[in-house]
Short mmCIF file of C-alpha atoms in Angstrom, two decimals:
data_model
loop_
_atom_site.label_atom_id
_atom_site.label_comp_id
_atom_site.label_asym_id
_atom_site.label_seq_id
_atom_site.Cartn_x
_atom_site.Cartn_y
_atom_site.Cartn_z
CA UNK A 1 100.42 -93.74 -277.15
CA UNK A 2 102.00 -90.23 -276.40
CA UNK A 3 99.58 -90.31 -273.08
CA UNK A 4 100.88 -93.39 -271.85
CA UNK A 5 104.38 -92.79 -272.13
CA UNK A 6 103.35 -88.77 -270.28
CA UNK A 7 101.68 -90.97 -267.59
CA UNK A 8 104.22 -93.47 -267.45
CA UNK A 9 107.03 -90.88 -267.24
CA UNK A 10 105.28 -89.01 -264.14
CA UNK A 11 104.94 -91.88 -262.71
CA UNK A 12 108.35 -92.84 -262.58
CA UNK A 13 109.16 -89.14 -261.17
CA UNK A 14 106.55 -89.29 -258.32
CA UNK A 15 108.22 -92.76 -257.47
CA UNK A 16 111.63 -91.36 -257.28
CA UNK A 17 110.23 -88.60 -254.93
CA UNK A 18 108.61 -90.82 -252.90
CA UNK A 19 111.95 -93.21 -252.40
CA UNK A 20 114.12 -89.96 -252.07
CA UNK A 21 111.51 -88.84 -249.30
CA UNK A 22 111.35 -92.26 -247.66
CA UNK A 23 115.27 -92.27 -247.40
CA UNK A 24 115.33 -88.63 -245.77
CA UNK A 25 112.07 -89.12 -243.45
CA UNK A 26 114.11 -91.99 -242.45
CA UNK A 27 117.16 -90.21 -241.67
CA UNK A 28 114.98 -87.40 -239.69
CA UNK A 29 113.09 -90.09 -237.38
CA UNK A 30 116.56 -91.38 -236.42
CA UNK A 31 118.02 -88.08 -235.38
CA UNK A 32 114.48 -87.69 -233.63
CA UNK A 33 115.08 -90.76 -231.96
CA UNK A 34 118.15 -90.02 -230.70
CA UNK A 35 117.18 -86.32 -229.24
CA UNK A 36 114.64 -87.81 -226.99
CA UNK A 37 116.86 -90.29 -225.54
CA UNK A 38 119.35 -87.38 -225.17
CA UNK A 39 116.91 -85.04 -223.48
CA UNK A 40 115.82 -88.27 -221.44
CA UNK A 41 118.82 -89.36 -220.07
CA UNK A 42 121.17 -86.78 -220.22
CA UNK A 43 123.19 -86.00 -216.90
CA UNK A 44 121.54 -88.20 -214.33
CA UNK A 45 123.84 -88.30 -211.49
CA UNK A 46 121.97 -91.47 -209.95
CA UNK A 47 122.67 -95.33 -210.38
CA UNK A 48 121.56 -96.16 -214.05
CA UNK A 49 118.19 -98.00 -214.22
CA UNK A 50 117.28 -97.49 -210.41
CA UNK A 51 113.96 -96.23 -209.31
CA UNK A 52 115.79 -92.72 -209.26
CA UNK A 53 117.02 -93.05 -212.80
CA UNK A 54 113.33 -93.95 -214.12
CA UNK A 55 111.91 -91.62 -211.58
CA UNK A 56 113.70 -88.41 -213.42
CA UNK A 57 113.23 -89.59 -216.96
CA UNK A 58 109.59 -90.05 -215.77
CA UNK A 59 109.55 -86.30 -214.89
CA UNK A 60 111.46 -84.99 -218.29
CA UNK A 61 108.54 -87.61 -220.16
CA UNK A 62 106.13 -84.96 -219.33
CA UNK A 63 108.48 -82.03 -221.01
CA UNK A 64 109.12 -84.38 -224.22
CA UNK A 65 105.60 -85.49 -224.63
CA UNK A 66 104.84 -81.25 -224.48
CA UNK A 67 107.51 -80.47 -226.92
CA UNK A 68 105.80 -83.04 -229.52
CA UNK A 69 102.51 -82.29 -228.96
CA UNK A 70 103.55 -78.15 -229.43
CA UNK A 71 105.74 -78.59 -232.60
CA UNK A 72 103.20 -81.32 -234.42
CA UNK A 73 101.05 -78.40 -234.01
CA UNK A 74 102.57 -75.73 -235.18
CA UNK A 75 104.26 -77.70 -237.85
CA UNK A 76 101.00 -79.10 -239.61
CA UNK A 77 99.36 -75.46 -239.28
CA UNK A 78 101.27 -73.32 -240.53
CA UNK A 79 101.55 -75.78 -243.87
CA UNK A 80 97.86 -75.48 -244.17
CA UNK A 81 97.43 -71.99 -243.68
CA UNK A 82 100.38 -71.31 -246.14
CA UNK A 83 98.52 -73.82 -248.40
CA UNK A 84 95.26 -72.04 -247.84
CA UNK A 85 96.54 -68.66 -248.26
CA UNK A 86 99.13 -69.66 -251.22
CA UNK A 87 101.61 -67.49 -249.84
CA UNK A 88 104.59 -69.35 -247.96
CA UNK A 89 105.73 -66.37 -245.80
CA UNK A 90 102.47 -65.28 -243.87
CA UNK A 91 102.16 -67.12 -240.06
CA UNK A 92 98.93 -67.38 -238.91
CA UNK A 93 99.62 -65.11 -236.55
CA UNK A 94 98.81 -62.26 -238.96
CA UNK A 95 95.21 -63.31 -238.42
CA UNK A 96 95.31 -62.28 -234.47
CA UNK A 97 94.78 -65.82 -232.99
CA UNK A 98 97.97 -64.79 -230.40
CA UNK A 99 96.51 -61.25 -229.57
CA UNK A 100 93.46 -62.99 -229.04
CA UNK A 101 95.13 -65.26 -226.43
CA UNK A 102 96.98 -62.12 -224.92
CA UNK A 103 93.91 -60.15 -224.49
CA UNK A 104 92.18 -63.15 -222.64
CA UNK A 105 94.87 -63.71 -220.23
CA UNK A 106 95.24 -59.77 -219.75
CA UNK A 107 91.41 -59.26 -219.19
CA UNK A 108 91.35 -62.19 -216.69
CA UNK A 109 93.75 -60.15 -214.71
CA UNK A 110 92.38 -56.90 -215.11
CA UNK A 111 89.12 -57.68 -214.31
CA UNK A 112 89.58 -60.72 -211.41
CA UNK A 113 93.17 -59.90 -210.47
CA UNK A 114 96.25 -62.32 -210.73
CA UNK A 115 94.67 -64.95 -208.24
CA UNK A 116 91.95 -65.71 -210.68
CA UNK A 117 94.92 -66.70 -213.36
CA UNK A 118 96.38 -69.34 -211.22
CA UNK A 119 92.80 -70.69 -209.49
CA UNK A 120 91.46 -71.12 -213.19
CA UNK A 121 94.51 -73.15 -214.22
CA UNK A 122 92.75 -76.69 -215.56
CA UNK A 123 92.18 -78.50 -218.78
CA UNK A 124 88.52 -76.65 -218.53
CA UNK A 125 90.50 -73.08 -218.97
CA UNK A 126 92.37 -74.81 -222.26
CA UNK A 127 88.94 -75.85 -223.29
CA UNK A 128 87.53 -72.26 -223.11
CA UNK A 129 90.40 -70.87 -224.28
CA UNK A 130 90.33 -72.79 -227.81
CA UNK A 131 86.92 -72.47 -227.81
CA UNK A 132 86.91 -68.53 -227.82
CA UNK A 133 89.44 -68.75 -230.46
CA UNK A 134 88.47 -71.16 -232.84
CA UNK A 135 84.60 -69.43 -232.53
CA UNK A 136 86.41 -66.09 -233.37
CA UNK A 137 87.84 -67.90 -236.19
CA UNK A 138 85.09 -69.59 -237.28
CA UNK A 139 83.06 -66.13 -237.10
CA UNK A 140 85.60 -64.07 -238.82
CA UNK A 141 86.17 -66.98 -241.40
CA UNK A 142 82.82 -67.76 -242.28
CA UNK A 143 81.35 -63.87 -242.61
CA UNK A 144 84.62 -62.00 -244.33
CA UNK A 145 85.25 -65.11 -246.49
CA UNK A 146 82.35 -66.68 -246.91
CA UNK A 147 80.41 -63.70 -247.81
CA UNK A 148 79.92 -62.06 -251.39
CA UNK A 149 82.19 -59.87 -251.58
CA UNK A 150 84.77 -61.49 -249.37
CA UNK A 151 87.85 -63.22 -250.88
CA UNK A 152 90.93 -63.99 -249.04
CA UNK A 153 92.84 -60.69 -249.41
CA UNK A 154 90.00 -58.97 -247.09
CA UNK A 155 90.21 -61.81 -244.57
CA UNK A 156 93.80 -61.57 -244.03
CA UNK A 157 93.77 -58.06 -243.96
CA UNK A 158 90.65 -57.93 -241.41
CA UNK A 159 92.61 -60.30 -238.95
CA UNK A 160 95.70 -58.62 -239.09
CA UNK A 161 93.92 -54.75 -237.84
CA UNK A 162 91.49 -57.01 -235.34
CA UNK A 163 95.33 -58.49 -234.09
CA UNK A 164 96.64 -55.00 -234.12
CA UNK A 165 93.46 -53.75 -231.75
CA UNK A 166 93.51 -57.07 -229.65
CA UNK A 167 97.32 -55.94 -228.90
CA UNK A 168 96.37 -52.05 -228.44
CA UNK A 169 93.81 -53.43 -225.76
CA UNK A 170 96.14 -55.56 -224.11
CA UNK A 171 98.90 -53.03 -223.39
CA UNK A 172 96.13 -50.57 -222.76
CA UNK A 173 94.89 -52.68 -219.60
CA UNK A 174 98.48 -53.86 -218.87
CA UNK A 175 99.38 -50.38 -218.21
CA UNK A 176 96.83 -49.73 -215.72
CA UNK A 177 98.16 -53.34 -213.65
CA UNK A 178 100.42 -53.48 -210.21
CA UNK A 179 103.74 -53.86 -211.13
CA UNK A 180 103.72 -57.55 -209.16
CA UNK A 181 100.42 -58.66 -211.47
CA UNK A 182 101.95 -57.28 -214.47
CA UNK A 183 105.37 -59.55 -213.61
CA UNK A 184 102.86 -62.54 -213.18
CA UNK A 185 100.84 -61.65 -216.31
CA UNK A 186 104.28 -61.27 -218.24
CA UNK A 187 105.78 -64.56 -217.54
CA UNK A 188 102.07 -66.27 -218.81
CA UNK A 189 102.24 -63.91 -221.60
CA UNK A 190 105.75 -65.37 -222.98
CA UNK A 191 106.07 -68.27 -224.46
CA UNK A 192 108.26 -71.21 -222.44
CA UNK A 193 107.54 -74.98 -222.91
CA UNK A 194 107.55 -74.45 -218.49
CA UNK A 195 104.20 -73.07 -219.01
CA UNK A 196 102.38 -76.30 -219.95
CA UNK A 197 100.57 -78.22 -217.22
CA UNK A 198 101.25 -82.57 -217.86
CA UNK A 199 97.14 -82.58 -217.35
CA UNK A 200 96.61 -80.81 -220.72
CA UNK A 201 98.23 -83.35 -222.70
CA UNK A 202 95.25 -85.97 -223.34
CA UNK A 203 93.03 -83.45 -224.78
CA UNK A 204 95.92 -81.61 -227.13
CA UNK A 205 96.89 -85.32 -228.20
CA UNK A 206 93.20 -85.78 -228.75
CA UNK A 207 92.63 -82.55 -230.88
CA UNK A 208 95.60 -82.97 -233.13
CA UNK A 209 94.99 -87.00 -233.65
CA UNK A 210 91.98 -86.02 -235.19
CA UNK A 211 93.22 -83.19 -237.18
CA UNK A 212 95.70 -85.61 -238.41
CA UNK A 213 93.21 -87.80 -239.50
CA UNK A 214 90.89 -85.11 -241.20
CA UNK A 215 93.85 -83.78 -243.09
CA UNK A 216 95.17 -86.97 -244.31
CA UNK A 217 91.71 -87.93 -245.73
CA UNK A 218 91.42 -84.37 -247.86
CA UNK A 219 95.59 -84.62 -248.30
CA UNK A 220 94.90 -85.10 -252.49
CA UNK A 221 91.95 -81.93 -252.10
CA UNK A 222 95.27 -79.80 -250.19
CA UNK A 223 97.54 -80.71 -253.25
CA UNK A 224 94.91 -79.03 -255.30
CA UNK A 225 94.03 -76.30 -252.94
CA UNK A 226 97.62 -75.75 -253.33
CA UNK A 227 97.86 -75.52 -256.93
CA UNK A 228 95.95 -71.75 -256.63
CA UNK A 229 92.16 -70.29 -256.94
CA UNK A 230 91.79 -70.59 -260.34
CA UNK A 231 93.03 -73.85 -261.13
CA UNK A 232 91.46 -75.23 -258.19
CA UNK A 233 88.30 -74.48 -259.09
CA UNK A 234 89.08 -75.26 -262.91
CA UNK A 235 89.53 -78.83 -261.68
CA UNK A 236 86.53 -78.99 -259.55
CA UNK A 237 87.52 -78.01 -256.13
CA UNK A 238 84.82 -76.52 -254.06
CA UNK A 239 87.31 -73.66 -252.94
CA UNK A 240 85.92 -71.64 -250.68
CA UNK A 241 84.79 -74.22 -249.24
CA UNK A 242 88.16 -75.90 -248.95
CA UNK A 243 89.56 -72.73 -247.67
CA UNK A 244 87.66 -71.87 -245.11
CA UNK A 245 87.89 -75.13 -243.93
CA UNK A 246 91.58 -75.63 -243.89
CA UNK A 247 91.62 -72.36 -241.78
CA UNK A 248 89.56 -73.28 -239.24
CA UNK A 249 91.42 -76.18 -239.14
CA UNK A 250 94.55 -74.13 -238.69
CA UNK A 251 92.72 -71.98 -235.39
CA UNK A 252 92.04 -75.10 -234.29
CA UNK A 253 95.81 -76.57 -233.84
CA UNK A 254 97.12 -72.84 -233.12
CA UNK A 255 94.52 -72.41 -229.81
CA UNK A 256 95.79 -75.58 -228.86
CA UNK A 257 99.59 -75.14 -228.76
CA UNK A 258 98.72 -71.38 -227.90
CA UNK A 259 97.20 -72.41 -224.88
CA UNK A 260 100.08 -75.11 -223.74
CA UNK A 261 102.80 -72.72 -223.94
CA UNK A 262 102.05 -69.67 -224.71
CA UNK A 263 102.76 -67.39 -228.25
CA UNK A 264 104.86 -68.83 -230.84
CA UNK A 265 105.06 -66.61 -233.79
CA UNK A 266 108.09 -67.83 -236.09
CA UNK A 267 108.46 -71.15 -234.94
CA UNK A 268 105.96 -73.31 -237.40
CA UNK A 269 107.20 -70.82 -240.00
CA UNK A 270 111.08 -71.93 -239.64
CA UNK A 271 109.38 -75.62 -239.72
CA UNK A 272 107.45 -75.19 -242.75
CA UNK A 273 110.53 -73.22 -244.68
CA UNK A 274 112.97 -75.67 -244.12
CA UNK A 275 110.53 -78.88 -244.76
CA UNK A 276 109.35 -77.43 -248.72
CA UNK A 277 113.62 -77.26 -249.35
CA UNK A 278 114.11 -80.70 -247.23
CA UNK A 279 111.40 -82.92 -247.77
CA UNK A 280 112.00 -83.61 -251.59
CA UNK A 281 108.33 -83.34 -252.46
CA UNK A 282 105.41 -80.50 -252.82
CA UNK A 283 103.19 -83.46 -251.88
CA UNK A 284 101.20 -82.64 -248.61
CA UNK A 285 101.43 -86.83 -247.85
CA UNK A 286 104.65 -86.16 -247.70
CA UNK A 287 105.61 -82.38 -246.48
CA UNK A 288 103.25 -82.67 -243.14
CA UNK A 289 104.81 -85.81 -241.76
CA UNK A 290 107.82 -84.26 -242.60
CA UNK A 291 107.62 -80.44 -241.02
CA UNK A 292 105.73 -82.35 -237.64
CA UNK A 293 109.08 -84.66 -237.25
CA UNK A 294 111.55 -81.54 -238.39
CA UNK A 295 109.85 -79.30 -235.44
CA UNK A 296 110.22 -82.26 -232.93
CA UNK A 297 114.04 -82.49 -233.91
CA UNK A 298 114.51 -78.45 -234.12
CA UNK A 299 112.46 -77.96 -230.76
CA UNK A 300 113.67 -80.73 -228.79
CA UNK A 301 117.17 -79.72 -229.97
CA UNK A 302 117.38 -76.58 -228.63
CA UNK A 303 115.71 -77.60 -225.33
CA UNK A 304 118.63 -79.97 -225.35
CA UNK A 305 121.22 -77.71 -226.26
CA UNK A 306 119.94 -74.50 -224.11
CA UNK A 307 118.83 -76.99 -221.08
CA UNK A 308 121.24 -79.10 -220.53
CA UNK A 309 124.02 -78.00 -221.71
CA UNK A 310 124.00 -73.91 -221.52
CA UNK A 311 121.60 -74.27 -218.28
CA UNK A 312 119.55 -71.52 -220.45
CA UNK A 313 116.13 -73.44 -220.97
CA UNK A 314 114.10 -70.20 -220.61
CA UNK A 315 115.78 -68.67 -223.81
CA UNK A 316 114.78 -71.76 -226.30
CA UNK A 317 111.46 -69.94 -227.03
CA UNK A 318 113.28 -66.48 -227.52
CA UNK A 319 116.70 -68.11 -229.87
CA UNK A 320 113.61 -69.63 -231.69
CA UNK A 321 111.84 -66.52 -232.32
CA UNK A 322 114.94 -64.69 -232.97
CA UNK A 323 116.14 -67.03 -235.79
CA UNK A 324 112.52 -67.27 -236.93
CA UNK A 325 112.51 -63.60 -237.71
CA UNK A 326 115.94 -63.12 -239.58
CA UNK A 327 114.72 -65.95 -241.54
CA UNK A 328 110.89 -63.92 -241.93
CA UNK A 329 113.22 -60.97 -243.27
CA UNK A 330 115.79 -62.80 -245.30
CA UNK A 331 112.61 -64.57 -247.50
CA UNK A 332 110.62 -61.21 -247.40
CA UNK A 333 114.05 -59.53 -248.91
CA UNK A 334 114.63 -62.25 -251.57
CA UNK A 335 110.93 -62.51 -253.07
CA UNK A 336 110.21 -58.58 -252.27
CA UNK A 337 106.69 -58.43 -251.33
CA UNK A 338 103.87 -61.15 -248.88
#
């Protein structure tokens, strides 16, 4: 009897979270909603609903649809890997996925010159790109913590000296550059939603629909995984297995918005912060659709804000970062340790 009035009573609380979630999600895809049709529409000079009008919110599409794609990314990765790792402040970009980028742009210069940058530019250089770095994931992943003596504490540690030498190496040959190639190189190197090319789209769409539907099928294993190493595998969970999966996952939605616009370090973290105090629930059903539609609203935001109304879109990525770090520092502060 005492069981089914426990079960009864958690039921009742995980149906109040769920209405309490429904009513904010709710609240968030209106607001999201309304920012596109903003960024859309916003200060067209020509005749309303002319082939003009349609012509330039045909042109901004392209930026939206980019923005989406970039912050659904980030958004759902960095909630795995902090559900992986069980540590809500790391960023996977303490395992060197972004160096890793850097480094492959840099070389490309250093060895082919600038030219070879631009004349590789093509959905087959985004393909290559994720490739090297989910491989390097995969590899680093699968020997460090699948090994015998690897746990998750070496892995971490391991990717954040081979990031460290993947960014010694890139200054090293940026050094050595023209001063015209390194201003090229540079403005690849930083990240700006004008870096993304309207061709890459299908495949990134592609990639994160079905890394959408891969995490939504193991979203019960995640709430587990979640739960910590021991009880995880107290109640069953394969969790290495789990892990290292999850991870790879995460490389996999990191190369791609890594390769649409470039390194963005604290931006999935500021996502995946504010979403666990928003969302109303610790359930991943629930946080993930949550974080991808709080990054589309935060990102297309400041593109609004910066763009259109301070004529500043170039700083969006850089206000971004900047925020993202006080708020790195502020959490780091208040809990005292990663």
């Amino acid at each position: 009897m005492a069981e089914v009035q426990v079960a009864g009573r958690a039921r009742r609380v995980m149906d109040a979270e769920t209405r309490r979630w429904a009513k904010r999600i709710t609240a968030l895809a209106v607001v999201a909603v309304i920012t596109v049709v903003l960024v859309l529409t916003w200060n067209i000079t020509v005749e309303p609903f002319s082939a003009g009008f349609y012509k330039i919110v045909e042109m901004r599409l392209a930026t939206v649809v980019t923005i989406i794609l970039v912050a659904c990314c980030q958004a759902v990765a960095v909630v795995l890997f902090h559900t992986a790792t069980g540590n809500r402040i790391l960023t996977p970009s303490i395992m060197g996925f972004e160096s890793l980028y850097v480094v492959i742009q840099t070389a490309m210069v250093f060895f082919f010159g600038v030219e070879t940058l631009n004349a590789t530019d093509g959905v087959g250089k985004v393909l290559v790109q994720s490739a090297i770095m989910v491989a390097f994931a995969t590899v680093l992943y699968g020997w460090l913590f699948g090994g015998k003596f690897g746990n998750l504490h070496i892995t971490l540690l391991v990717g954040l000296v081979l990031g460290t030498a993947f960014g010694t190496l890139s200054a090293f040959m940026q050094r050595m550059l023209v001063p015209a190639d390194f201003d090229i190189l540079s403005a690849r190197l930083f990240g700006s939603i004008a870096n993304s090319n309207p061709e890459y789209l299908p495949v990134g769409f592609t990639v994160l629909a079905a890394a959408l539907f891969f995490v939504f099928g193991k979203r019960h294993r995640l709430d587990v995984l979640a739960l910590g190493r021991e009880t995880s595998i107290n109640l069953g969970l394969s969790y290495k297995r789990e892990v290292l999966t999850t991870l790879i996952l995460v490389a996999v939605l990191i190369s791609i918005s890594t390769s649409l616009v470039g390194p963005m370090t604290f931006f999935g973290f500021i996502v995946a912060t504010l979403a666990y105090q928003l969302a109303g629930s610790q359930q991943h059903r629930h946080v993930i659709p949550f974080a991808m539609l709080l990054g589309v609203v935060t990102l297309l935001g400041s593109y609004f804000v910066l763009h259109h109304i301070f004529r500043a879109a170039g700083l969006v990525t850089v206000i971004i970062e900047f925020v993202g770090g006080i708020l790195f520092v502020i959490l780091l502060l208040r809990k005292g340790s990663l």
